[in-house]
GROMACS .gro file of C-alpha atoms in nm:
model
  486
    1MET     CA    1   1.090   2.389   7.392
    2THR     CA    2   1.254   2.049   7.352
    3SER     CA    3   1.309   1.895   7.014
    4LEU     CA    4   1.048   1.627   7.082
    5THR     CA    5   0.790   1.890   7.182
    6ALA     CA    6   0.877   2.098   6.878
    7ALA     CA    7   0.833   1.798   6.657
    8ASN     CA    8   0.500   1.714   6.813
    9SER     CA    9   0.379   2.068   6.747
   10VAL     CA   10   0.383   2.007   6.373
   11HIS     CA   11   0.029   1.981   6.242
   12ARG     CA   12  -0.098   1.844   5.914
   13SER     CA   13  -0.263   2.172   5.816
   14SER     CA   14   0.056   2.375   5.860
   15CYS     CA   15   0.187   2.279   5.514
   16PRO     CA   16  -0.109   2.298   5.272
   17GLY     CA   17  -0.054   2.172   4.921
   18LYS     CA   18   0.272   1.995   5.006
   19GLN     CA   19   0.365   1.645   5.101
   20LEU     CA   20   0.361   1.649   5.480
   21GLN     CA   21   0.614   1.511   5.720
   22HIS     CA   22   0.424   1.336   5.997
   23ALA     CA   23   0.547   1.385   6.353
   24PHE     CA   24   0.476   1.113   6.603
   25ARG     CA   25   0.486   1.071   6.978
   26PRO     CA   26   0.509   0.752   7.181
   27ALA     CA   27   0.182   0.578   7.266
   28SER     CA   28   0.018   0.646   7.603
   29ALA     CA   29   0.065   0.421   7.907
   30GLU     CA   30  -0.285   0.282   7.862
   31VAL     CA   31  -0.213   0.189   7.499
   32GLN     CA   32   0.115   0.030   7.599
   33GLN     CA   33  -0.060  -0.186   7.859
   34LEU     CA   34  -0.321  -0.298   7.606
   35TRP     CA   35  -0.049  -0.370   7.356
   36HIS     CA   36   0.156  -0.583   7.590
   37ARG     CA   37  -0.154  -0.785   7.684
   38SER     CA   38  -0.210  -0.868   7.317
   39PRO     CA   39  -0.169  -1.245   7.253
   40THR     CA   40   0.058  -1.175   6.954
   41PRO     CA   41   0.369  -0.964   7.035
   42ARG     CA   42   0.418  -0.674   6.793
   43VAL     CA   43   0.620  -0.358   6.749
   44LEU     CA   44   0.452  -0.080   6.946
   45PRO     CA   45   0.291   0.173   6.706
   46LEU     CA   46   0.358   0.544   6.713
   47VAL     CA   47   0.062   0.773   6.762
   48HIS     CA   48  -0.007   1.095   6.575
   49PRO     CA   49  -0.047   1.387   6.818
   50GLY     CA   50  -0.399   1.491   6.893
   51ARG     CA   51  -0.559   1.181   6.747
   52PRO     CA   52  -0.732   0.899   6.928
   53VAL     CA   53  -0.568   0.562   6.908
   54ALA     CA   54  -0.779   0.278   6.778
   55VAL     CA   55  -0.675  -0.042   6.948
   56ALA     CA   56  -0.817  -0.352   6.789
   57ALA     CA   57  -0.906  -0.610   7.047
   58THR     CA   58  -0.787  -0.947   6.934
   59SER     CA   59  -1.012  -1.223   7.046
   60ASP     CA   60  -0.907  -1.580   7.099
   61GLY     CA   61  -1.139  -1.682   6.814
   62ALA     CA   62  -0.972  -1.445   6.569
   63SER     CA   63  -0.628  -1.570   6.672
   64ALA     CA   64  -0.736  -1.928   6.624
   65SER     CA   65  -0.877  -1.845   6.281
   66LYS     CA   66  -0.557  -1.672   6.178
   67ALA     CA   67  -0.345  -1.961   6.303
   68ALA     CA   68  -0.563  -2.203   6.107
   69GLY     CA   69  -0.515  -1.996   5.791
   70VAL     CA   70  -0.136  -1.998   5.834
   71LYS     CA   71  -0.140  -2.373   5.892
   72ALA     CA   72  -0.350  -2.426   5.580
   73LYS     CA   73  -0.101  -2.226   5.372
   74LEU     CA   74   0.189  -2.429   5.509
   75VAL     CA   75   0.007  -2.752   5.429
   76LYS     CA   76  -0.069  -2.635   5.073
   77GLY     CA   77   0.293  -2.525   5.031
   78SER     CA   78   0.415  -2.867   5.139
   79HIS     CA   79   0.180  -3.031   4.888
   80VAL     CA   80   0.312  -2.806   4.610
   81LYS     CA   81   0.671  -2.897   4.696
   82ALA     CA   82   0.580  -3.265   4.710
   83ALA     CA   83   0.425  -3.240   4.363
   84PHE     CA   84   0.740  -3.077   4.226
   85THR     CA   85   0.957  -3.343   4.392
   86GLU     CA   86   0.744  -3.617   4.237
   87ALA     CA   87   0.795  -3.446   3.898
   88GLY     CA   88   1.170  -3.496   3.937
   89LEU     CA   89   1.290  -3.157   4.061
   90CYS     CA   90   1.560  -3.136   4.327
   91GLN     CA   91   1.518  -2.926   4.640
   92ASP     CA   92   1.744  -2.645   4.516
   93ALA     CA   93   1.547  -2.620   4.192
   94ILE     CA   94   1.216  -2.614   4.384
   95ASN     CA   95   1.340  -2.334   4.610
   96HIS     CA   96   1.462  -2.136   4.308
   97ILE     CA   97   1.131  -2.176   4.122
   98LEU     CA   98   0.916  -2.082   4.421
   99THR     CA   99   1.136  -1.781   4.494
  100GLN     CA  100   1.102  -1.658   4.137
  101TYR     CA  101   0.733  -1.746   4.102
  102PRO     CA  102   0.570  -1.782   4.449
  103GLN     CA  103   0.220  -1.780   4.296
  104TYR     CA  104   0.247  -2.161   4.270
  105LEU     CA  105   0.202  -2.181   4.648
  106SER     CA  106  -0.159  -2.067   4.609
  107TRP     CA  107  -0.242  -2.307   4.325
  108ASP     CA  108  -0.474  -2.602   4.379
  109VAL     CA  109  -0.244  -2.902   4.344
  110SER     CA  110  -0.487  -3.153   4.197
  111GLN     CA  111  -0.695  -2.916   3.984
  112LYS     CA  112  -0.431  -2.679   3.847
  113LEU     CA  113  -0.070  -2.758   3.938
  114LEU     CA  114  -0.048  -3.126   3.847
  115PRO     CA  115  -0.239  -3.091   3.516
  116ALA     CA  116   0.000  -2.810   3.414
  117VAL     CA  117   0.306  -3.016   3.509
  118GLN     CA  118   0.179  -3.322   3.322
  119CYS     CA  119   0.088  -3.115   3.016
  120TRP     CA  120   0.439  -2.966   2.990
  121GLN     CA  121   0.601  -3.305   3.058
  122ARG     CA  122   0.418  -3.447   2.758
  123HIS     CA  123   0.514  -3.145   2.548
  124LEU     CA  124   0.884  -3.117   2.644
  125GLY     CA  125   0.968  -3.473   2.743
  126ALA     CA  126   1.312  -3.516   2.901
  127SER     CA  127   1.390  -3.144   2.876
  128PHE     CA  128   1.099  -3.044   3.106
  129ILE     CA  129   1.308  -3.010   3.422
  130SER     CA  130   1.583  -2.797   3.265
  131GLU     CA  131   1.326  -2.574   3.093
  132PHE     CA  132   1.125  -2.536   3.413
  133GLU     CA  133   1.436  -2.434   3.608
  134ARG     CA  134   1.523  -2.182   3.337
  135LEU     CA  135   1.168  -2.046   3.307
  136PRO     CA  136   1.003  -2.056   3.653
  137HIS     CA  137   0.678  -1.911   3.512
  138LEU     CA  138   0.653  -2.198   3.259
  139LEU     CA  139   0.344  -2.360   3.415
  140HIS     CA  140   0.157  -2.033   3.375
  141LEU     CA  141   0.183  -2.073   2.998
  142LEU     CA  142  -0.002  -2.316   2.772
  143PRO     CA  143   0.196  -2.544   2.538
  144ASP     CA  144  -0.044  -2.500   2.247
  145LYS     CA  145  -0.017  -2.122   2.264
  146GLU     CA  146   0.361  -2.140   2.300
  147LEU     CA  147   0.380  -2.362   1.993
  148SER     CA  148   0.178  -2.107   1.795
  149LYS     CA  149   0.431  -1.836   1.894
  150ASN     CA  150   0.714  -2.052   1.763
  151GLN     CA  151   0.522  -2.110   1.444
  152TYR     CA  152   0.461  -1.738   1.396
  153LEU     CA  153   0.829  -1.649   1.442
  154ALA     CA  154   0.929  -1.924   1.201
  155SER     CA  155   0.674  -1.799   0.947
  156ILE     CA  156   0.832  -1.451   0.932
  157GLY     CA  157   1.181  -1.596   0.882
  158ILE     CA  158   1.333  -1.649   1.230
  159ARG     CA  159   1.575  -1.939   1.196
  160SER     CA  160   1.546  -2.075   1.551
  161PRO     CA  161   1.244  -1.961   1.756
  162GLU     CA  162   1.353  -2.193   2.040
  163ARG     CA  163   1.683  -2.008   2.063
  164ILE     CA  164   1.491  -1.681   2.098
  165ARG     CA  165   1.281  -1.840   2.372
  166ARG     CA  166   1.588  -1.959   2.564
  167ARG     CA  167   1.770  -1.625   2.542
  168PHE     CA  168   1.471  -1.391   2.581
  169PRO     CA  169   1.195  -1.570   2.774
  170SER     CA  170   1.016  -1.241   2.849
  171THR     CA  171   0.927  -1.215   2.479
  172PHE     CA  172   0.706  -1.524   2.500
  173VAL     CA  173   0.491  -1.386   2.778
  174HIS     CA  174   0.303  -1.192   2.509
  175SER     CA  175   0.043  -1.326   2.268
  176VAL     CA  176   0.094  -1.388   1.897
  177ALA     CA  177  -0.125  -1.086   1.819
  178THR     CA  178   0.100  -0.866   2.033
  179MET     CA  179   0.410  -1.001   1.859
  180GLN     CA  180   0.254  -0.932   1.520
  181GLY     CA  181   0.173  -0.575   1.618
  182ARG     CA  182   0.527  -0.507   1.739
  183VAL     CA  183   0.686  -0.653   1.429
  184ALA     CA  184   0.455  -0.435   1.218
  185PHE     CA  185   0.556  -0.127   1.422
  186LEU     CA  186   0.926  -0.194   1.358
  187GLN     CA  187   0.855  -0.203   0.987
  188GLU     CA  188   0.656   0.121   1.016
  189CYS     CA  189   0.961   0.282   1.179
  190GLY     CA  190   1.150   0.225   0.856
  191PHE     CA  191   1.339  -0.100   0.917
  192THR     CA  192   1.348  -0.347   0.631
  193GLN     CA  193   1.222  -0.703   0.675
  194ALA     CA  194   1.580  -0.831   0.689
  195GLN     CA  195   1.674  -0.572   0.955
  196VAL     CA  196   1.369  -0.663   1.166
  197LEU     CA  197   1.468  -1.030   1.156
  198ASP     CA  198   1.830  -0.947   1.247
  199LEU     CA  199   1.711  -0.731   1.539
  200ILE     CA  200   1.490  -1.010   1.673
  201GLU     CA  201   1.769  -1.266   1.636
  202ARG     CA  202   2.021  -1.043   1.816
  203HIS     CA  203   1.790  -0.861   2.061
  204GLY     CA  204   1.473  -1.068   2.093
  205ASP     CA  205   1.360  -0.867   2.395
  206ILE     CA  206   1.264  -0.587   2.155
  207LEU     CA  207   0.934  -0.777   2.111
  208SER     CA  208   0.872  -0.750   2.487
  209ARG     CA  209   0.851  -0.368   2.462
  210ASN     CA  210   0.554  -0.161   2.348
  211SER     CA  211   0.565   0.082   2.058
  212GLU     CA  212   0.605   0.393   2.277
  213TYR     CA  213   0.916   0.253   2.445
  214VAL     CA  214   1.071   0.152   2.111
  215ARG     CA  215   0.995   0.494   1.961
  216VAL     CA  216   1.168   0.676   2.250
  217PHE     CA  217   1.455   0.428   2.239
  218LEU     CA  218   1.515   0.492   1.870
  219GLN     CA  219   1.507   0.868   1.931
  220MET     CA  220   1.782   0.819   2.191
  221ILE     CA  221   1.994   0.625   1.942
  222ASN     CA  222   1.947   0.897   1.681
  223ALA     CA  223   2.048   1.171   1.926
  224THR     CA  224   2.343   0.982   2.078
  225PHE     CA  225   2.504   0.856   1.759
  226GLY     CA  226   2.393   1.126   1.515
  227CYS     CA  227   2.208   0.889   1.284
  228ALA     CA  228   1.992   1.174   1.142
  229GLN     CA  229   1.684   0.947   1.118
  230ASP     CA  230   1.874   0.710   0.888
  231MET     CA  231   1.721   0.375   0.986
  232ASP     CA  232   2.004   0.183   0.819
  233ALA     CA  233   2.246   0.363   1.052
  234VAL     CA  234   2.019   0.302   1.352
  235ALA     CA  235   1.996  -0.069   1.267
  236GLY     CA  236   2.376  -0.081   1.238
  237VAL     CA  237   2.416   0.071   1.585
  238LEU     CA  238   2.168  -0.173   1.741
  239LEU     CA  239   2.318  -0.478   1.575
  240THR     CA  240   2.675  -0.394   1.680
  241CYS     CA  241   2.581  -0.416   2.048
  242ARG     CA  242   2.695  -0.751   2.189
  243ARG     CA  243   2.522  -0.712   2.523
  244MET     CA  244   2.211  -0.918   2.593
  245GLY     CA  245   1.920  -0.735   2.752
  246LEU     CA  246   1.957  -0.423   2.539
  247PHE     CA  247   1.588  -0.341   2.585
  248SER     CA  248   1.564  -0.451   2.949
  249GLN     CA  249   1.637  -0.108   3.101
  250SER     CA  250   1.441   0.214   3.086
  251VAL     CA  251   1.549   0.476   2.834
  252PRO     CA  252   1.620   0.744   3.102
  253THR     CA  253   1.844   0.495   3.284
  254LEU     CA  254   2.037   0.418   2.966
  255GLN     CA  255   2.075   0.788   2.888
  256ARG     CA  256   2.200   0.861   3.240
  257ASN     CA  257   2.452   0.575   3.235
  258PHE     CA  258   2.585   0.659   2.891
  259SER     CA  259   2.613   1.033   2.943
  260TYR     CA  260   2.794   0.980   3.273
  261PHE     CA  261   3.039   0.736   3.114
  262CYS     CA  262   3.113   0.967   2.823
  263LYS     CA  263   3.171   1.265   3.052
  264TYR     CA  264   3.361   1.081   3.326
  265VAL     CA  265   3.588   0.876   3.101
  266ASP     CA  266   3.602   1.145   2.829
  267VAL     CA  267   3.562   0.936   2.513
  268ASN     CA  268   3.561   1.039   2.149
  269ASP     CA  269   3.312   0.915   1.888
  270LYS     CA  270   3.514   0.604   1.803
  271GLU     CA  271   3.555   0.510   2.168
  272LEU     CA  272   3.185   0.580   2.227
  273LYS     CA  273   3.093   0.319   1.966
  274ARG     CA  274   3.330   0.067   2.125
  275ALA     CA  275   3.171   0.133   2.465
  276TRP     CA  276   2.824   0.078   2.315
  277LYS     CA  277   2.940  -0.241   2.147
  278ASN     CA  278   3.059  -0.384   2.480
  279GLY     CA  279   2.750  -0.281   2.675
  280LEU     CA  280   2.893  -0.024   2.915
  281PHE     CA  281   2.556   0.155   2.906
  282THR     CA  282   2.423  -0.112   3.144
  283ILE     CA  283   2.656   0.003   3.425
  284SER     CA  284   2.525   0.268   3.666
  285PRO     CA  285   2.739   0.572   3.755
  286ALA     CA  286   2.793   0.445   4.110
  287GLU     CA  287   2.903   0.101   3.987
  288LEU     CA  288   3.132   0.255   3.726
  289ASP     CA  289   3.302   0.461   3.997
  290ILE     CA  290   3.357   0.150   4.207
  291ARG     CA  291   3.504  -0.047   3.916
  292LEU     CA  292   3.744   0.228   3.811
  293VAL     CA  293   3.868   0.289   4.164
  294SER     CA  294   3.908  -0.087   4.216
  295LEU     CA  295   4.096  -0.126   3.886
  296ALA     CA  296   4.333   0.156   3.980
  297ALA     CA  297   4.400  -0.003   4.321
  298GLN     CA  298   4.460  -0.351   4.178
  299LEU     CA  299   4.711  -0.220   3.923
  300SER     CA  300   4.869   0.030   4.166
  301ALA     CA  301   4.779   0.290   3.903
  302THR     CA  302   4.618   0.632   3.907
  303LEU     CA  303   4.248   0.686   3.839
  304GLY     CA  304   4.343   0.852   3.510
  305GLU     CA  305   4.537   0.541   3.405
  306ALA     CA  306   4.241   0.320   3.496
  307LYS     CA  307   4.015   0.539   3.282
  308SER     CA  308   4.265   0.505   2.997
  309VAL     CA  309   4.242   0.125   3.021
  310VAL     CA  310   3.861   0.130   3.001
  311ARG     CA  311   3.870   0.390   2.724
  312ARG     CA  312   4.097   0.173   2.510
  313LEU     CA  313   3.917  -0.154   2.587
  314PRO     CA  314   3.563  -0.093   2.720
  315GLN     CA  315   3.525  -0.465   2.785
  316THR     CA  316   3.741  -0.421   3.096
  317GLY     CA  317   3.474  -0.192   3.240
  318THR     CA  318   3.214  -0.469   3.219
  319LEU     CA  319   3.423  -0.706   3.436
  320LEU     CA  320   3.344  -0.734   3.805
  321PRO     CA  321   3.623  -0.612   4.038
  322ALA     CA  322   3.656  -0.966   4.177
  323THR     CA  323   3.719  -1.102   3.827
  324VAL     CA  324   3.982  -0.838   3.751
  325GLY     CA  325   4.143  -0.904   4.089
  326LEU     CA  326   4.160  -1.278   4.018
  327HIS     CA  327   4.331  -1.224   3.682
  328VAL     CA  328   4.581  -0.976   3.831
  329THR     CA  329   4.658  -1.223   4.112
  330GLN     CA  330   4.719  -1.500   3.857
  331MET     CA  331   4.969  -1.276   3.675
  332HIS     CA  332   5.154  -1.222   4.003
  333GLU     CA  333   5.151  -1.598   4.062
  334ARG     CA  334   5.320  -1.642   3.725
  335GLY     CA  335   5.613  -1.444   3.870
  336PHE     CA  336   5.552  -1.093   3.736
  337SER     CA  337   5.622  -0.800   3.969
  338HIS     CA  338   5.366  -0.528   4.047
  339ASP     CA  339   5.543  -0.285   3.814
  340GLN     CA  340   5.551  -0.542   3.534
  341VAL     CA  341   5.180  -0.624   3.573
  342LYS     CA  342   5.091  -0.254   3.568
  343SER     CA  343   5.306  -0.185   3.261
  344MET     CA  344   5.172  -0.488   3.073
  345CYS     CA  345   4.805  -0.410   3.143
  346LEU     CA  346   4.839  -0.044   3.055
  347ARG     CA  347   4.994  -0.142   2.722
  348GLN     CA  348   4.764  -0.439   2.655
  349PRO     CA  349   4.437  -0.397   2.853
  350ALA     CA  350   4.308  -0.725   2.707
  351LEU     CA  351   4.538  -0.909   2.951
  352LEU     CA  352   4.289  -0.819   3.226
  353THR     CA  353   4.023  -1.030   3.054
  354PHE     CA  354   4.230  -1.351   3.046
  355SER     CA  355   4.191  -1.639   3.289
  356TYR     CA  356   4.549  -1.757   3.326
  357SER     CA  357   4.439  -2.083   3.487
  358SER     CA  358   4.263  -2.203   3.171
  359GLN     CA  359   4.421  -2.497   2.990
  360VAL     CA  360   4.487  -2.288   2.679
  361ASN     CA  361   4.676  -2.021   2.870
  362VAL     CA  362   4.864  -2.271   3.086
  363GLN     CA  363   4.989  -2.443   2.770
  364LYS     CA  364   5.086  -2.108   2.621
  365TRP     CA  365   5.281  -2.019   2.936
  366ALA     CA  366   5.457  -2.355   2.926
  367PHE     CA  367   5.549  -2.294   2.563
  368LEU     CA  368   5.686  -1.944   2.628
  369THR     CA  369   5.889  -2.034   2.935
  370CYS     CA  370   5.995  -2.394   2.860
  371VAL     CA  371   6.017  -2.424   2.482
  372LEU     CA  372   6.114  -2.067   2.394
  373GLN     CA  373   6.283  -2.021   2.735
  374LEU     CA  374   6.184  -1.655   2.751
  375SER     CA  375   6.243  -1.466   3.076
  376HIS     CA  376   5.976  -1.273   3.264
  377ALA     CA  377   6.146  -0.950   3.163
  378THR     CA  378   6.130  -1.044   2.793
  379ILE     CA  379   5.761  -1.134   2.815
  380ALA     CA  380   5.680  -0.822   3.017
  381ALA     CA  381   5.852  -0.608   2.753
  382ARG     CA  382   5.639  -0.776   2.483
  383PRO     CA  383   5.301  -0.842   2.649
  384HIS     CA  384   5.148  -0.914   2.309
  385LEU     CA  385   5.312  -1.257   2.339
  386LEU     CA  386   5.045  -1.355   2.594
  387MET     CA  387   4.769  -1.255   2.353
  388CYS     CA  388   4.889  -1.450   2.050
  389SER     CA  389   4.742  -1.788   1.967
  390LEU     CA  390   4.973  -2.076   2.053
  391MET     CA  391   4.817  -2.320   1.806
  392ASN     CA  392   4.781  -2.083   1.510
  393ARG     CA  393   5.077  -1.846   1.544
  394LEU     CA  394   5.344  -1.898   1.808
  395GLY     CA  395   5.377  -2.276   1.783
  396PRO     CA  396   5.370  -2.325   1.405
  397ARG     CA  397   5.602  -2.029   1.339
  398TRP     CA  398   5.859  -2.144   1.595
  399ALA     CA  399   5.841  -2.498   1.456
  400TYR     CA  400   5.901  -2.368   1.104
  401LEU     CA  401   6.197  -2.153   1.213
  402GLN     CA  402   6.347  -2.451   1.396
  403TYR     CA  403   6.300  -2.660   1.084
  404LEU     CA  404   6.484  -2.402   0.872
  405LYS     CA  405   6.761  -2.380   1.134
  406ARG     CA  406   6.802  -2.759   1.129
  407HIS     CA  407   6.855  -2.738   0.752
  408LEU     CA  408   7.101  -2.444   0.790
  409VAL     CA  409   6.873  -2.206   0.603
  410ILE     CA  410   6.871  -1.950   0.887
  411ASP     CA  411   7.083  -1.903   1.197
  412PHE     CA  412   6.994  -1.765   1.541
  413THR     CA  413   7.090  -1.857   1.896
  414SER     CA  414   6.778  -1.781   2.101
  415ALA     CA  415   6.407  -1.721   2.071
  416SER     CA  416   6.445  -1.366   2.200
  417GLN     CA  417   6.628  -1.283   1.876
  418VAL     CA  418   6.325  -1.373   1.664
  419VAL     CA  419   6.044  -1.293   1.906
  420SER     CA  420   5.927  -1.003   1.689
  421THR     CA  421   5.901  -1.242   1.397
  422LEU     CA  422   5.687  -1.474   1.605
  423VAL     CA  423   5.454  -1.201   1.723
  424LEU     CA  424   5.436  -0.887   1.513
  425SER     CA  425   5.460  -0.987   1.150
  426THR     CA  426   5.149  -1.092   0.961
  427ASP     CA  427   5.126  -1.433   0.796
  428THR     CA  428   5.194  -1.269   0.459
  429GLU     CA  429   5.504  -1.094   0.592
  430PHE     CA  430   5.623  -1.411   0.766
  431ARG     CA  431   5.594  -1.614   0.446
  432ALA     CA  432   5.765  -1.345   0.239
  433THR     CA  433   6.058  -1.312   0.480
  434HIS     CA  434   6.124  -1.654   0.629
  435VAL     CA  435   5.955  -1.924   0.427
  436ALA     CA  436   6.150  -2.148   0.189
  437PRO     CA  437   5.871  -2.310  -0.014
  438GLU     CA  438   6.111  -2.530  -0.211
  439LEU     CA  439   6.220  -2.688   0.117
  440CYS     CA  440   5.888  -2.698   0.302
  441PRO     CA  441   5.581  -2.481   0.239
  442TYR     CA  442   5.436  -2.297   0.537
  443ASP     CA  443   5.069  -2.366   0.472
  444GLU     CA  444   4.758  -2.497   0.644
  445ARG     CA  445   4.879  -2.855   0.606
  446PHE     CA  446   5.202  -2.772   0.790
  447MET     CA  447   5.011  -2.599   1.071
  448LYS     CA  448   4.765  -2.884   1.118
  449GLN     CA  449   5.046  -3.139   1.116
  450TRP     CA  450   5.230  -2.947   1.388
  451GLN     CA  451   4.913  -2.901   1.595
  452MET     CA  452   4.846  -3.276   1.592
  453ARG     CA  453   5.204  -3.354   1.696
  454TRP     CA  454   5.196  -3.096   1.976
  455GLU     CA  455   4.872  -3.240   2.115
  456THR     CA  456   5.018  -3.590   2.092
  457LEU     CA  457   5.329  -3.472   2.278
  458LEU     CA  458   5.118  -3.342   2.566
  459ALA     CA  459   4.892  -3.647   2.574
  460ASP     CA  460   5.164  -3.914   2.555
  461ARG     CA  461   5.390  -3.761   2.818
  462GLN     CA  462   5.099  -3.672   3.046
  463LEU     CA  463   5.273  -3.348   3.138
  464ASN     CA  464   5.147  -3.170   3.444
  465LEU     CA  465   5.111  -2.822   3.302
  466GLN     CA  466   5.028  -2.681   3.643
  467ASP     CA  467   5.385  -2.768   3.747
  468ILE     CA  468   5.560  -2.619   3.448
  469ASP     CA  469   5.910  -2.618   3.597
  470GLY     CA  470   5.903  -2.994   3.629
  471CYS     CA  471   5.819  -3.052   3.262
  472ALA     CA  472   6.058  -2.800   3.105
  473ASP     CA  473   6.311  -3.056   2.982
  474ASP     CA  474   6.040  -3.283   2.837
  475LEU     CA  475   5.885  -2.997   2.646
  476GLN     CA  476   6.217  -2.866   2.517
  477VAL     CA  477   6.329  -3.206   2.385
  478GLY     CA  478   5.985  -3.325   2.280
  479PHE     CA  479   5.916  -3.012   2.076
  480MET     CA  480   6.188  -3.110   1.827
  481ASP     CA  481   5.991  -3.429   1.761
  482THR     CA  482   5.700  -3.221   1.634
  483LEU     CA  483   5.902  -3.084   1.340
  484PRO     CA  484   5.847  -3.216   0.986
  485GLY     CA  485   6.061  -3.520   0.910
  486ALA     CA  486   6.131  -3.589   1.278
   0.00000   0.00000   0.00000
């Protein structure tokens, strides 16, 4: 018996009580002929063995009626788009809105669509277009009802209901009565009024979930973090999470993602809390695998070393592989070797989160290589240099040391001799060790004065910080003009 014949021998009654797998055979020659004569070409259907095939004869009248219906929909769709264009929306915005909320295509333009547009234009004024692009379902809502939701949130103590609306639009799909019931349920769970307000401010989408979901969610938090039904502890866990959309996923999905991360990356309790804080629970197991393998490849590291990076700084696990790859490439473009990039990122994982093309980091690089004249090897050996603030630490401290050197208070020949002073010591330690207050106090006034002079130096000389080598001499000489008394 051939495989096709064996498959066709399967009958529906052979597997009682179970979900059946249907076997099919090609349609008969007669059916094929009828099908090919059909005025509308289609994919030929498969026929269940032993069953008659019902072939619907398509008349010319039915085809004409169907064509007329399609044409009418196209005409209505064009009228909807024209109404949106007249309201001031660009074509890209119209396409986005209709993709997100295609129900508008079935609306009567004169009786429903235009009145809704005009109503919201009166209510929002100049901000109508931006709000409509952000909330495609906006016309489905009524301004008066939306205003009452804002008023309710303000009445319970929410500082900016509009901010909640912008960040969590799904919350405002529900009525005021639903909001009231969900706020009351949170209080019944044991949260104080202040905690409820903090939760809504931080995670407004909690009001978009029913009481059963919230109850199961809180049970998960208790079990995962060992809160022992202490609602103060539960509130603390929820409020430490920085990730938006905390309540956007199902509880089983969150449990699966979190348990996989904890087992795969092997984190302790402290690292677990850091992972929660950075929102790693939103990443699926498959996506986490991809990101770790990609991170290991981009750093020429092992999978264990990539896990160590994510364990120490969970934020790196939330970055897309393309973003990490861009930052690694920028470090190579700065002149660091593959081994140096790997060593630096394993020691300071935060370097993977930096965009080295930003103006702040370009200025910092110019300062390190032109003013301090540090080599790549020196920077690679002390990667924390790239993480320090130029305007609040590196620049003011170096300016103060140069000032003391000019007045023969201290003596050194190069920046590499005092790089630890610039980077590692706290402000208290720096003042205790290197500051001569009788000569010049190292205080906020000194720092602000230096910051203004540094910004003036860059502005007046119009230095091209993208071409750092060409401005090295200007920066080296000009920096001395930023010192006090210069």
